[in-house]
């Protein structure tokens, strides 16, 4: 009989009174200067563990062995200072994120590496060896998984019933604070984890929404430590949300050059390849509303254009029918010369949380020369791509709000 997809674990977590000070943005959403600024004057910030290079001299390579040793030292300092404590017995947690009046509830637990290998926890993204190396070294050195993977699963009545029962019980939350980005983080400890484990195990397949490198690194760690199914290293820290509560925001594109073309030539190409029309915005309106599926908005030369993508109903492959794939295949590669969006320095990406206005600003102030506003990828697309064992086009999904690092760490011995 296979092991359940999730088990309770003895979390290393902040004391409630310092949770807001410890919890930090995920290590991989900020660069080194941003992380350094965020920890300034915040001695308990978990970024000192997740991005420990910010507490070393700037000359130190962020992937040097001393960086991981420093992460272990900084983690131990939080423990020795009494700011982090280990639960007396294994538990699960209900984690609520509330942002802009919308809430989503996920279950924090130790999820199965074997289920990941067996594609019961499915992925949709290619991972990079260097980023896997980084987190694997971090986990092995600290002996802890310090940032959660963001999972989704199809909703079930049983899980919804358990959630309602817990919330209706009136039990006080373990954590409840609002972070600097106005996201409210509320956590309840689950007293009957076995019931929740069974309910989650019966929920079907799970899908990685965000955190592919964390999951891949957890698997590599399990291999490196020769972990058996009974070992904590055979599981990884994750939070699983039902798909009907999760929102995907758009992921836009901006380019710093036009591949040697004039703006007029690029516009000519857009008109020949798509049904491209200049947009007439209402009086005083400087940016349009977000586009609908099958439409991309292009900002070039101080004007907005609506590009209607060609019908993709006959295109084989779920991922190849997505707007981001179509734009890449039909325009970014043949016209603007972007062969690989992962590595080409001329293209950058703007998360939907910043809004379309950010695209206009970047072009108007000269940082970029052209922008493409995308419609949000639908969650059903992510599931369909994963079920088909395909890979999503890079930078196709932006999940918001983000989980915080440091609220839970999974110790692996």
PDB file of C-alpha atoms in Angstrom, residues 5 15 29 39 62 99 115 121 142 190 193 201 218 231 238 241 308 311 316 373 378 392 399-401 407:
ATOM      1  CA  UNK A   5       0.150  11.902   0.037  1.00  0.00           C
ATOM      2  CA  UNK A  15       6.380  31.757  18.528  1.00  0.00           C
ATOM      3  CA  UNK A  29      10.956  36.581  -5.517  1.00  0.00           C
ATOM      4  CA  UNK A  39      16.366  42.511   6.256  1.00  0.00           C
ATOM      5  CA  UNK A  62      25.729  33.515  -3.324  1.00  0.00           C
ATOM      6  CA  UNK A  99      -6.011  39.593  -0.006  1.00  0.00           C
ATOM      7  CA  UNK A 115       4.022  10.858  -4.987  1.00  0.00           C
ATOM      8  CA  UNK A 121       2.011  15.420  -7.509  1.00  0.00           C
ATOM      9  CA  UNK A 142      20.433  23.301   7.305  1.00  0.00           C
ATOM     10  CA  UNK A 190      -5.356  20.926  13.193  1.00  0.00           C
ATOM     11  CA  UNK A 193      -4.543  15.337  11.470  1.00  0.00           C
ATOM     12  CA  UNK A 201      -5.305  11.315   0.131  1.00  0.00           C
ATOM     13  CA  UNK A 218      13.548  17.953  -1.975  1.00  0.00           C
ATOM     14  CA  UNK A 231      12.415   9.260   7.007  1.00  0.00           C
ATOM     15  CA  UNK A 238       3.982  22.235   1.038  1.00  0.00           C
ATOM     16  CA  UNK A 241      -5.216  24.662  -1.819  1.00  0.00           C
ATOM     17  CA  UNK A 308      -6.175  39.034 -32.060  1.00  0.00           C
ATOM     18  CA  UNK A 311      -7.474  30.334 -33.723  1.00  0.00           C
ATOM     19  CA  UNK A 316      -1.868  19.756 -31.119  1.00  0.00           C
ATOM     20  CA  UNK A 373      -0.080  42.659 -21.953  1.00  0.00           C
ATOM     21  CA  UNK A 378      -6.691  29.766 -16.507  1.00  0.00           C
ATOM     22  CA  UNK A 392       3.902  25.263 -19.608  1.00  0.00           C
ATOM     23  CA  UNK A 399       0.117  33.330  -8.358  1.00  0.00           C
ATOM     24  CA  UNK A 400      -0.868  35.914  -5.816  1.00  0.00           C
ATOM     25  CA  UNK A 401      -0.871  36.180  -2.848  1.00  0.00           C
ATOM     26  CA  UNK A 407       6.174  30.329   9.176  1.00  0.00           C
TER      27      UNK A 407
END
